[in-house]
Structure formats: structure tokens, C-alpha cells
Coordinates of C-alpha atoms and ligand atoms in Angstrom, one line a residue:
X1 CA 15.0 -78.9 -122.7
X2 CA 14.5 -79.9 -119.3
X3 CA 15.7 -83.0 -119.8
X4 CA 18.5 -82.2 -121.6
X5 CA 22.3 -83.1 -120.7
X6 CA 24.8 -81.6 -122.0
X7 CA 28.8 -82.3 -121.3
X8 CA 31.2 -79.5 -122.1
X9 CA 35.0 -79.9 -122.5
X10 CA 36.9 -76.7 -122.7
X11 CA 39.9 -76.3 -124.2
X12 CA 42.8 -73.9 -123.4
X13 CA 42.2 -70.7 -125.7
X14 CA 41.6 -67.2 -124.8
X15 CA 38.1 -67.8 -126.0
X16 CA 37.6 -69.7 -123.0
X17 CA 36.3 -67.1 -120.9
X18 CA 33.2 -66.7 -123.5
X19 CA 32.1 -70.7 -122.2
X20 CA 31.3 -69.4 -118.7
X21 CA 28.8 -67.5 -120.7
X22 CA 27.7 -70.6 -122.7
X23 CA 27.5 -72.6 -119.7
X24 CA 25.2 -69.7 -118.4
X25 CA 23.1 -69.4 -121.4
X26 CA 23.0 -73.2 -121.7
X27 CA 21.3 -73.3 -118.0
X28 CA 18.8 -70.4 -119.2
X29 CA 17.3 -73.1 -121.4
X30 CA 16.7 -75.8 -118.5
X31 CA 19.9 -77.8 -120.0
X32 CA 21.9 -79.7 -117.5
X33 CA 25.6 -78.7 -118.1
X34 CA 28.8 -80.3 -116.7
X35 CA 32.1 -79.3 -117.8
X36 CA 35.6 -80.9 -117.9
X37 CA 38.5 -78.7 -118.5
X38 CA 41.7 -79.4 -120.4
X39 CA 44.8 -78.5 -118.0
X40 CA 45.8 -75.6 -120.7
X41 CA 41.9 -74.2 -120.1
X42 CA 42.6 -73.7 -116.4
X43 CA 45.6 -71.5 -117.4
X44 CA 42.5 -69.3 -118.7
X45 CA 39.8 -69.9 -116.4
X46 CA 39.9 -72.0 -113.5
X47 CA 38.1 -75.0 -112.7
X48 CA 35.9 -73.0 -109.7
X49 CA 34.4 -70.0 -111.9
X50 CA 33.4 -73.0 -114.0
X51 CA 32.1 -75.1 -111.1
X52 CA 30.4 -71.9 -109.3
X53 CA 28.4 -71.2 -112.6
X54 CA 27.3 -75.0 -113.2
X55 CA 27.0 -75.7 -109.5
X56 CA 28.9 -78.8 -109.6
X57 CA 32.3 -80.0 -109.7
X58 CA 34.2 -79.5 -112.6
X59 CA 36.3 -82.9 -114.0
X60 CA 40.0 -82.0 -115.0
X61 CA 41.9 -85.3 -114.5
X62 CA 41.7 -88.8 -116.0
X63 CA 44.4 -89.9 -113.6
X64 CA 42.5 -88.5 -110.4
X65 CA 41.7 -91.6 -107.9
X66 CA 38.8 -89.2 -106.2
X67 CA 37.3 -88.0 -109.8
X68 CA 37.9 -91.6 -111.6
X69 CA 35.5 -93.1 -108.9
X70 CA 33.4 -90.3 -108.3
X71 CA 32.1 -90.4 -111.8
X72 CA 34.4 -91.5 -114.2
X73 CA 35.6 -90.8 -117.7
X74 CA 33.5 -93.5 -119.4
X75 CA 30.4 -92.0 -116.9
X76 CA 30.8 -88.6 -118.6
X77 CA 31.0 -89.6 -121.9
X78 CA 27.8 -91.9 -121.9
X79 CA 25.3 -89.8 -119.1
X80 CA 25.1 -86.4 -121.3
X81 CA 22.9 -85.7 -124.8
X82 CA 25.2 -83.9 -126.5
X83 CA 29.5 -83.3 -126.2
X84 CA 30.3 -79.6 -126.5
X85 CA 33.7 -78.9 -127.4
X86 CA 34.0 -74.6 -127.0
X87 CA 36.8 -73.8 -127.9
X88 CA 38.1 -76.2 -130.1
X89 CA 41.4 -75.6 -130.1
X90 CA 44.2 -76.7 -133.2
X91 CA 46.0 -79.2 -130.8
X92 CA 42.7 -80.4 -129.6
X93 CA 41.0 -80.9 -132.9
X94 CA 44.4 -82.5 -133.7
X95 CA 44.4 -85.2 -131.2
X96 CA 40.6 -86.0 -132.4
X97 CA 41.2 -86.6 -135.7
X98 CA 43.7 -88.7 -134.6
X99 CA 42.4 -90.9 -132.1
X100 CA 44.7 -89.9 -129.4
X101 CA 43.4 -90.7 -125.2
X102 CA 46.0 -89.2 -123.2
X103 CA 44.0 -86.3 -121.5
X104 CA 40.5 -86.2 -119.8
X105 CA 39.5 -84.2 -122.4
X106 CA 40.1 -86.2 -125.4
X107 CA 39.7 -89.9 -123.4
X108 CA 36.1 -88.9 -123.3
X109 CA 35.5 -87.6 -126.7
X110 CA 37.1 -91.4 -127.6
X111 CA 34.7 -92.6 -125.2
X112 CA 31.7 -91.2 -126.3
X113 CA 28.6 -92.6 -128.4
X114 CA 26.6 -89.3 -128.5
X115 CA 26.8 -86.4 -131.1
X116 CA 29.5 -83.4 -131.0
X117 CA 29.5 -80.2 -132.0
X118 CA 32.9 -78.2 -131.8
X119 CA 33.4 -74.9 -131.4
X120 CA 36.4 -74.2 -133.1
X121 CA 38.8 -71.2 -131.8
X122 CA 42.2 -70.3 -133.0
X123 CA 45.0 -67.8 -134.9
X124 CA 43.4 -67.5 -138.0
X125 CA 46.5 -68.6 -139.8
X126 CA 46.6 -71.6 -137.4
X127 CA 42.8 -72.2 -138.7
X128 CA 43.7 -72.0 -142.4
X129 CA 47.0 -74.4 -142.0
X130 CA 46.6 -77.5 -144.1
X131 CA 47.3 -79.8 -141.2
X132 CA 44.4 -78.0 -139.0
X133 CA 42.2 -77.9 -142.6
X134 CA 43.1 -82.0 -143.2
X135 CA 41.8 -82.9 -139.2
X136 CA 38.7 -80.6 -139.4
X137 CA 37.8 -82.4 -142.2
X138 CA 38.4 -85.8 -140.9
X139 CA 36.4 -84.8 -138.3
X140 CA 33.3 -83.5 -140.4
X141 CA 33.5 -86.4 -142.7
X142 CA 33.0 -88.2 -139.1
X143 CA 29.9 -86.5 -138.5
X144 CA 30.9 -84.1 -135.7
X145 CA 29.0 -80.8 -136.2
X146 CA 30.6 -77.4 -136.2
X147 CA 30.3 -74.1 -135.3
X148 CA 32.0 -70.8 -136.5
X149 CA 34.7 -70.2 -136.3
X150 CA 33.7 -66.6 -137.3
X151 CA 35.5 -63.9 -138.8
X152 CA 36.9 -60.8 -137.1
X153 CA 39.4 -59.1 -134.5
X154 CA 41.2 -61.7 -132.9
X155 CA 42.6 -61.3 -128.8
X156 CA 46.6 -60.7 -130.8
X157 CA 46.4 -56.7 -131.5
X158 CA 46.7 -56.5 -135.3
X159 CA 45.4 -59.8 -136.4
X160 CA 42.4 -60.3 -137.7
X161 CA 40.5 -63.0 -140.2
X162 CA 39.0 -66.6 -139.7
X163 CA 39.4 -67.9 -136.4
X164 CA 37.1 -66.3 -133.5
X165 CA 34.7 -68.6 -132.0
X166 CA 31.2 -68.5 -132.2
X167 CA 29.2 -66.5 -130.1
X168 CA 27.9 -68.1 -126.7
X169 CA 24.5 -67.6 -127.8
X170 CA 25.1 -69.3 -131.4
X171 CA 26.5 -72.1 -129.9
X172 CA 23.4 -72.4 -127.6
X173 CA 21.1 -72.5 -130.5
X174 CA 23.6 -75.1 -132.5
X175 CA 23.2 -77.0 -129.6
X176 CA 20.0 -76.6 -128.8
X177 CA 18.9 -77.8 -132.4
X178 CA 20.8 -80.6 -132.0
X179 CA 19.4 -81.6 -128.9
X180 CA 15.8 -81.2 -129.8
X181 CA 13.6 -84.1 -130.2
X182 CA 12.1 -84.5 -133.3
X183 CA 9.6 -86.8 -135.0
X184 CA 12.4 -88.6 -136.8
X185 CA 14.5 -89.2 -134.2
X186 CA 15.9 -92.4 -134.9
X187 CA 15.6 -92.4 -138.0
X188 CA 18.6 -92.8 -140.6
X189 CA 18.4 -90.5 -143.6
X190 CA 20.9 -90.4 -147.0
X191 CA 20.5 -87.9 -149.1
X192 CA 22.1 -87.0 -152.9
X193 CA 22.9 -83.6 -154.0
X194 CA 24.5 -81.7 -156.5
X195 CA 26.2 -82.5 -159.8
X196 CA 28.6 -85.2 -160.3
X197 CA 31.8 -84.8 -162.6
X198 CA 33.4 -87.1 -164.6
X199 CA 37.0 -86.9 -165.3
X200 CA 38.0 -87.1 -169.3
X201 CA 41.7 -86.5 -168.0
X202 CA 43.5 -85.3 -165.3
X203 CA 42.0 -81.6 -165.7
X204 CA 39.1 -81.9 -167.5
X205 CA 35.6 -83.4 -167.2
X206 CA 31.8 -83.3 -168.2
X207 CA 29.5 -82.3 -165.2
X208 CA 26.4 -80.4 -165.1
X209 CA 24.9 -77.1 -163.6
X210 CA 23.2 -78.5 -160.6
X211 CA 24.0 -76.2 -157.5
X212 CA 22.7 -78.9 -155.1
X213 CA 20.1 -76.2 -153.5
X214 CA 17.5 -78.5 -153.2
X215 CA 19.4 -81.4 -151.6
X216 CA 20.9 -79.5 -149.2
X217 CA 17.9 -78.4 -148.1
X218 CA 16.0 -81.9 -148.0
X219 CA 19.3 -82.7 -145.3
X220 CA 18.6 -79.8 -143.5
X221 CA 15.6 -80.5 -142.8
X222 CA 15.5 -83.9 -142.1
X223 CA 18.3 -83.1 -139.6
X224 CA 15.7 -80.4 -138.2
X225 CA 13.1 -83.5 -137.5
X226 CA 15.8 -85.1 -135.6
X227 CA 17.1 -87.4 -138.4
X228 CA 20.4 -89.0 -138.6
X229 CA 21.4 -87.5 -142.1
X230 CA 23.8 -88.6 -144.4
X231 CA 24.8 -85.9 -147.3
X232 CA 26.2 -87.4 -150.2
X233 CA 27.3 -84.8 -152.3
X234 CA 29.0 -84.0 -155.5
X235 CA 31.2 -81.0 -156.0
X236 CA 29.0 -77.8 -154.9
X237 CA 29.7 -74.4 -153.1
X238 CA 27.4 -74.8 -150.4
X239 CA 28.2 -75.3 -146.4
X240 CA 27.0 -78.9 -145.1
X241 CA 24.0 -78.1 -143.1
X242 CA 24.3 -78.2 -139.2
X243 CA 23.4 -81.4 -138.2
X244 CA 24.6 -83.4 -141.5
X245 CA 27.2 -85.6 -141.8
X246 CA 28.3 -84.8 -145.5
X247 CA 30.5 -87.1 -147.6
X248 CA 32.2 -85.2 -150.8
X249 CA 32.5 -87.7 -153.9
X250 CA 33.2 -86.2 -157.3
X251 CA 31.9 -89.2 -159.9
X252 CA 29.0 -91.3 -160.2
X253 CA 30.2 -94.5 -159.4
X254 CA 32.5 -92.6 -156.0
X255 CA 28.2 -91.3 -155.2
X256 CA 26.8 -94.8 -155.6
X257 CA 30.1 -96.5 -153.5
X258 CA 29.6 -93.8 -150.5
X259 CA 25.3 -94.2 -150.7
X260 CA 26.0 -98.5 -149.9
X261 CA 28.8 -97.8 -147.3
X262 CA 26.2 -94.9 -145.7
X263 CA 23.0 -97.7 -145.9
X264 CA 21.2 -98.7 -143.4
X265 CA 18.8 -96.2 -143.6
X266 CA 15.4 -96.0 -143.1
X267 CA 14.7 -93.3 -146.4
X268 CA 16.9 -92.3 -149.1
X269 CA 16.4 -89.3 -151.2
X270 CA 18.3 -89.0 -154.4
X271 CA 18.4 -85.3 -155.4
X272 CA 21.2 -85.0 -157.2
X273 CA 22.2 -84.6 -160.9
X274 CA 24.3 -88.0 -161.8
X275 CA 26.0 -87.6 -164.8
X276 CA 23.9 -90.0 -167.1
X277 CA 27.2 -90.8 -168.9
X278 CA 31.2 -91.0 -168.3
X279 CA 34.0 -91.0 -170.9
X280 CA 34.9 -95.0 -171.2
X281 CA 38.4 -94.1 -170.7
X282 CA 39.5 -91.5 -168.2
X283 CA 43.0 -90.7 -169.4
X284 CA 45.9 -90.7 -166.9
X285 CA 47.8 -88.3 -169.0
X286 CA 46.2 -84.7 -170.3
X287 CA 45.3 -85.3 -173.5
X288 CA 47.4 -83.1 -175.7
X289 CA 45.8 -80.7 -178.4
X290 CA 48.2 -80.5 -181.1
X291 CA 48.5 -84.4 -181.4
X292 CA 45.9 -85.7 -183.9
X293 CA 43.2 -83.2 -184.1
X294 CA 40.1 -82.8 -182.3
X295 CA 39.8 -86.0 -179.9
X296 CA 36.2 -88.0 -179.8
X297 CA 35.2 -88.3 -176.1
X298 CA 33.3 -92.3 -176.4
X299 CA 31.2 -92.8 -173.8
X300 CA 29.4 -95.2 -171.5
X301 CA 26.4 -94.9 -168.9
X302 CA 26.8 -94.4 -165.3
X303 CA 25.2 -96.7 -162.8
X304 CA 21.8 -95.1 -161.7
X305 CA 22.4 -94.5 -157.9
X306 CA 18.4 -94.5 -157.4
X307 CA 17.6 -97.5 -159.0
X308 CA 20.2 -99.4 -157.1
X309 CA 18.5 -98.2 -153.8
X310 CA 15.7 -99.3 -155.2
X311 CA 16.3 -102.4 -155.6
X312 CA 14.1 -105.0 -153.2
X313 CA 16.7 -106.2 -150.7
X314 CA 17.7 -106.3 -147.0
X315 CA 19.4 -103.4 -147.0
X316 CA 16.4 -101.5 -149.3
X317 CA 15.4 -98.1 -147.6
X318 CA 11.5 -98.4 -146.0
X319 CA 11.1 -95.1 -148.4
X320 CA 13.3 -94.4 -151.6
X321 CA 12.5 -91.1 -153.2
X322 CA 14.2 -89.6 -156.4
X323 CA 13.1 -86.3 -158.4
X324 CA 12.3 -86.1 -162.3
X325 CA 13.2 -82.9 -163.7
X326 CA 10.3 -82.7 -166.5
X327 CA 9.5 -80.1 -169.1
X328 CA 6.1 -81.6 -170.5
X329 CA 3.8 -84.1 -169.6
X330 CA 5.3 -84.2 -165.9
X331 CA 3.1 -86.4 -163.9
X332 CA 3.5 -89.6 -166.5
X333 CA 7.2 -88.7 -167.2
X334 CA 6.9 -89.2 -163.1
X335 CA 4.9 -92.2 -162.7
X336 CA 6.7 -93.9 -165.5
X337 CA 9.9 -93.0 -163.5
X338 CA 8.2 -94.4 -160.6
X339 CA 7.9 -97.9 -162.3
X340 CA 11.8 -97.9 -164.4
X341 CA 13.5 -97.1 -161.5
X342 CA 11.6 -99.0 -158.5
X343 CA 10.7 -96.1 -156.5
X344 CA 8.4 -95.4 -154.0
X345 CA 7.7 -91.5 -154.6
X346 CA 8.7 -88.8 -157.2
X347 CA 9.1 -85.7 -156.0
X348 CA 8.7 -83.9 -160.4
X349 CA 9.3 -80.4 -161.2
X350 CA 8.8 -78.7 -164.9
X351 CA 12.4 -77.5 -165.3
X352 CA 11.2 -75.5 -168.3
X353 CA 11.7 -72.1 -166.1
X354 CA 14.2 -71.0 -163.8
X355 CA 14.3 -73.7 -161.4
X356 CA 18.0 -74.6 -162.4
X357 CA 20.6 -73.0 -160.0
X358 CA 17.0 -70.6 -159.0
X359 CA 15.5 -70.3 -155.0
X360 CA 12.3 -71.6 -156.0
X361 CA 10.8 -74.4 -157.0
X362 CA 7.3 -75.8 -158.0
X363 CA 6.9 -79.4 -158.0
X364 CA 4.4 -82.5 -158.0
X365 CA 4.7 -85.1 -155.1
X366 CA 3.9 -88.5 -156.4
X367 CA 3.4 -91.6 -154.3
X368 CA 1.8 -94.6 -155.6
X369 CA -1.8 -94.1 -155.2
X370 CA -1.6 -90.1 -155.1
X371 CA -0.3 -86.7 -156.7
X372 CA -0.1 -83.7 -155.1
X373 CA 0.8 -80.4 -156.5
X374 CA 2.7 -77.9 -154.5
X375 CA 2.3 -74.6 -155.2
X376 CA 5.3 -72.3 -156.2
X377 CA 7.5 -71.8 -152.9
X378 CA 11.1 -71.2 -152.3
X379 CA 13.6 -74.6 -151.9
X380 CA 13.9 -74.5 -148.2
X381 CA 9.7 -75.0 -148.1
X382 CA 9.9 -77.6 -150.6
X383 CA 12.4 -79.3 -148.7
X384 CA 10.2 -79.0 -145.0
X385 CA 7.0 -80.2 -146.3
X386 CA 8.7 -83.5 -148.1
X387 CA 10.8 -84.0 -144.8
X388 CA 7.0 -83.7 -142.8
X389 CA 5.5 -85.9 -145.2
X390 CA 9.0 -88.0 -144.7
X391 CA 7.9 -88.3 -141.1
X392 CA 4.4 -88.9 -141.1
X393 CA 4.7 -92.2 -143.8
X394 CA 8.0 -93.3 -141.7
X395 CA 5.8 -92.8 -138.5
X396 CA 2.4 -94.7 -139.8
X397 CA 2.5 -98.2 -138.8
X398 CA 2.7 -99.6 -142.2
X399 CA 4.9 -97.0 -144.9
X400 CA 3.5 -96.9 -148.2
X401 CA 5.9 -99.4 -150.2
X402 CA 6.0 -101.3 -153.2
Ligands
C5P501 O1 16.7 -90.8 -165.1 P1 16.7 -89.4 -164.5 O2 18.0 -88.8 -164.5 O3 15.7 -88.5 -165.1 O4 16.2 -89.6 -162.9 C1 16.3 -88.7 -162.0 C2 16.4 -89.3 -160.6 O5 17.3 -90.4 -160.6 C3 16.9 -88.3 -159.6 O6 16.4 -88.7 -158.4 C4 18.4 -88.6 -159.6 O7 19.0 -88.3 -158.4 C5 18.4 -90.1 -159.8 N1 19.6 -90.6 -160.6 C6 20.5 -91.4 -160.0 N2 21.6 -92.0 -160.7 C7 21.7 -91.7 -162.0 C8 20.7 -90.9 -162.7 C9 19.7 -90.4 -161.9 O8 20.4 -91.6 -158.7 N3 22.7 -92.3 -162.6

């Protein structure tokens, strides 16, 4: 990581005293570290602990004549790898979400081009307002990355629950994967995951029991090779993965609508389970039981998200994968998929067992020309030997395509 830069803004929270550690730890690993400081984080720690621990001056002032020319706010945002916001604060977060400038701090968070990862750190009841819930998730659905906040004792006596932040040291290693360089850097990944649902009125709809395992997986690690992953995914209980810009849709057409706004990308895998069908009429009102017996639910196919990738095109992913869930005859169920749909691999499993929902899974890589079986291995496996095979076809010279 010797080449690494990194710029941290600290915010004022108690939790501030734990960055002189992160700065330390961050230095451990080689990782060049300079740090601006909200004017509320030098009512915690001032400016020259910071400075004495990452041997250079620390930046505190957008309005500064001295600091302006010295380096600049535009300067800091643009000569560092990675932004580090620890702690995140409420107000801070707030004034991200929204765009505001009027600080350092947040004039070179506006400023910069490079990835974030914020360290949230607050009361937990402050943490679990709506208005602090709405702007984190502005912020996620904008790709920053996030760490903690973790549960526990917080610095009031008495209180305790979601709102500590993370550990110096698990900040470090979110950073640190972010930072590393891996064979797909550059790259653009979107990813599908988990079910869809598809409203037959206001509270009630037809879905599936996909738990979006797999997917979230595939994202993970993708990100993990350096990717720039895109998550789309339907309604599931699972975290987004650290690194992943996730996008929540509920129905098939919101999936297929957030996969062209996501494109370019340079491979798309569709994991998850589209609803093959919709109700024709989504009813605005809930449908009333006692009115005229049981109700017929008519209704009409989806559009096939995979296919539509597929398609030859400018905007046409190098590599389009899909999966076939199969429970006989999997490799020509596969092939056969391979041609309908206008894919370049299948990733097939035999769904037969307990691969629904289950850790494992056992599945057949197809490609054109090839088929490869995988031996039985847990989800996470699957998922980093078809990201290494993602790399080393988007790395040849010419990708297998149709
Ligand atoms: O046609 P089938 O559902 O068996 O195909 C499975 C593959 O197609 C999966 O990769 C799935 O994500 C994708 N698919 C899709 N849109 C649909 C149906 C399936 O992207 N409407």
C-alpha cells in the first residue's frame, strides 16, 4: 500500500479521539494519510495531535488564504485514493446527502471524484431517526461505502444501542480493501439478485423464495477484484457488500429500468429470480374479500432483464452471464438458454436439492465452446471462482463473445 493515499476528514464526535488511532494504523500499512478537520472535531482533538501523528499539516479552513494556496480544497479532493470520513457524524452525513459546500469538510467531499467510505458515529437514537436513516441511504444508493456503526456502550452513561463507530482497525481493513488493486480494476460490473415482487394491490403480491445468497456474493467478489459493482437487487435481508453500490427495486420492470440507467458496464451478471409473470392489473385499491367471491389474478409476462442485456448493441456488456436453475438434463436446459436468451455463459445448477435459500451450491459453468463442472462448494466459492474466471476473459485480449 505504499503507494496508497488516503484523505481523512474528521468530524466533531467523541469518537474522534479513536482517528488518531486510525491515522496511526493507517501509516502501519505504508498508506499516506492527510487529515482535514471539521471546526466541531477540533473541539475534540486538536489539529496538532492530528498533525504530530501524520507529520504534516492538518487542513481546517476553506476560507484560509495560507491553506487555500498551500494546497487547496480542490487539491485534496483529487491527490488522495480514497476519502475517509471517521466519524461520520448526523449533521455531517446530513449536509452530504444534501449537497451542501459551506465547510472544508464537506467542499471537499463535493469536490471529490474518488471512492468514500464513512464511518458513521452518533446517539443511537440520533442513528435510527428517519431523517439520519433517509440521508444514509441517499448516500449508499450513491455508492459511498460504510462502516459500522456498531453496537454497544455509548460515551453518554446509560445509553447504549446502534451508534458507536467502528473500530480503528476495521476501518483500516475497509479501507484497505478498498484501496487494493485488483485485476478488475476498471472494470464496471452490474449484478441481479434476489427475488422480485409483484404488487396484485396495495398489500399483496406474488414473489418467490430467492434469498439473493448467490448474487450478493458474485458483487462481493467482484468488488474484491477491484470492480466497480453495481447491485441491483430485489427485496432481500442481506447487507450490501462493502464495496457495492446497491440499488433496491421491488418489480421486474423497476430491476430491468435500474440495470439500463446502471449500463455501461463491461459484464453483467443476472442472478436474480424475476418474477416470470405480473398481475395485468395492479390494483390501486385492496381488493376486498367479501365483494364477489374469490378474485382471478390474470396475468402477463415480465420483461426478461437478461435477454435485454443481451441484446447486440452499443451499450451490450463485453460478457453477459445469467444462471439456469435446472433439475434434469442441466447442461442442454443451459446451452439452450445460452442461445433464447443471447448469452455469453450459463452459470446451471440442479435445483432439485437444497440449493434454494441453502449455503451451498453445485453448478456447471458454460461458455460457448466449454463446460465445466464445479464441484459442491459453499456460495461465497462459487461466487470467487466465476469473478476469477470474470477477470481472466475480461483481461484476455479478445473476451469470448457471440
Ligand atoms: O428463463 P429463466 O428464468 O430460466 O432464466 C434464468 C436467467 O434469466 C437468470 O439469469 C435470471 O436472472 C434471468 N432472468 C431475467 N429476467 C427474467 C427472467 C429471468 O433476467 N424476466
Amino acid at each position: 500500500m505504499s503507494n496508497k493515499r488516503v484523505l481523512l476528514i474528521i468530524c466533531g464526535g467523541i469518537a474522534a479521539y479513536k482517528s488518531l488511532d486510525l491515522i496511526r494504523r493507517l501509516k502501519e500499512r505504508g498508506v499516506a494519510v492527510r487529515v482535514v478537520m471539521t471546526e466541531a472535531a477540533q473541539r475534540f482533538i486538536t489539529p496538532l495531535a492530528a498533525g504530530a501523528i501524520v507529520g504534516e499539516r492538518v487542513f481546517t479552513d476553506l476560507f484560509d488564504q495560507a491553506q487555500e494556496f498551500d494546497i487547496g480544497h480542490i487539491r485534496l479532493a483529487r491527490e488522495c485514493d480514497l476519502v475517509i470520513v471517521a466519524p461520520a457524524t448526523a449533521d455531517f452525513m446530513a449536509k452530504a446527502a444534501h449537497g451542501l459546500a459551506n465547510d472544508l469538510a464537506s467542499a471537499v467531499l463535493l469536490a471529490t471524484d474518488k471512492p468514500v467510505l464513512m464511518a458513521p458515529a452518533m446517539n443511537p437514537r440520533m442513528w435510527a431517526n428517519q431523517a439520519t436513516q433517509h440521508n444514509f441511504s441517499i448516500l449508499q444508493a450513491r455508492g459511498y461505502h460504510v462502516v459500522g456503526p456498531n453496537a454497544g456502550e455509548m460515551a453518554e452513561r446509560g445509553e447504549a444501542g446502534v451508534g458507536r463507530m467502528a473500530e480503528p482497525l476495521e476501518i483500516r481493513d475497509a479501507a484497505l480493501a478498498l484501496l487494493k488493486d485488483g485485476p478488475l480494476k476498471g472494470n464496471r460490473a452490474l449484478v441481479t439478485a434476489g427475488p422480485t415482487i409483484e404488487a396484485i394491490d396495495p398489500v399483496r403480491f406474488l414473489s418467490n423464495r430467492s434469498s439473493g445468497k448467490q448474487g450478493y456474493a458474485i458483487a462481493a467478489a467482484l468488488a474484491e477484484l477491484g470492480a466497480d459493482v453495481t447491485l441491483v437487487s430485489g427485496p432481500t435481508a442481506l447487507a450490501a457488500p462493502l464495496g457495492v453500490k446497491r440499488i433496491n427495486v421491488e418489480s421486474a420492470r423497476d430491476m430491468l429500468a435500474a440495470c439500463e440507467t446502471a449500463l455501461p458496464a463491461d459484464v453483467a451478471i443476472c442472478v436474480a429470480a424475476v418474477a416470470d409473470w405480473r398481475p395485468s392489473a395492479a390494483v390501486s385499491e385492496k381488493i376486498k374479500k367479501d365483494k364477489s367471491g374469490v378474485p382471478a389474478i390474470a396475468l402477463k409476462e415480465n420483461p426478461d432483464i437478461l435477454a435485454t442485456l443481451s441484446k447486440p448493441g452499443k451499450k451490450r456488456p463485453k460478457l453477459v452471464i445469467g444462471f439456469a436453475a435446472e433439475t434434469n438434463d442441466v447442461e442442454t436446459h443451459a446451452r439452450a438458454k445460452i442461445v433464447k436468451k443471447g448469452c455469453d455463459w450459463i452459470v446451471a445448477n440442479d435445483v432439485s436439492g437444497d440449493v434454494m435459500g441453502g449455503a451451498d451450491n453445485q453448478v456447471l459453468l458454460i461458455t460457448q465452446n466449454s463446460a465445466e463442472a464445479w464441484p459442491r462448494m459453499s456460495k461465497d466459492a462459487v461466487a470467487r471462482k466465476l469473478a476469477a474466471a470474470i477477470a481472466s476473459a475480461l483481461t484476455a485480449k479478445a473476451p469470448r463473445r457471440k
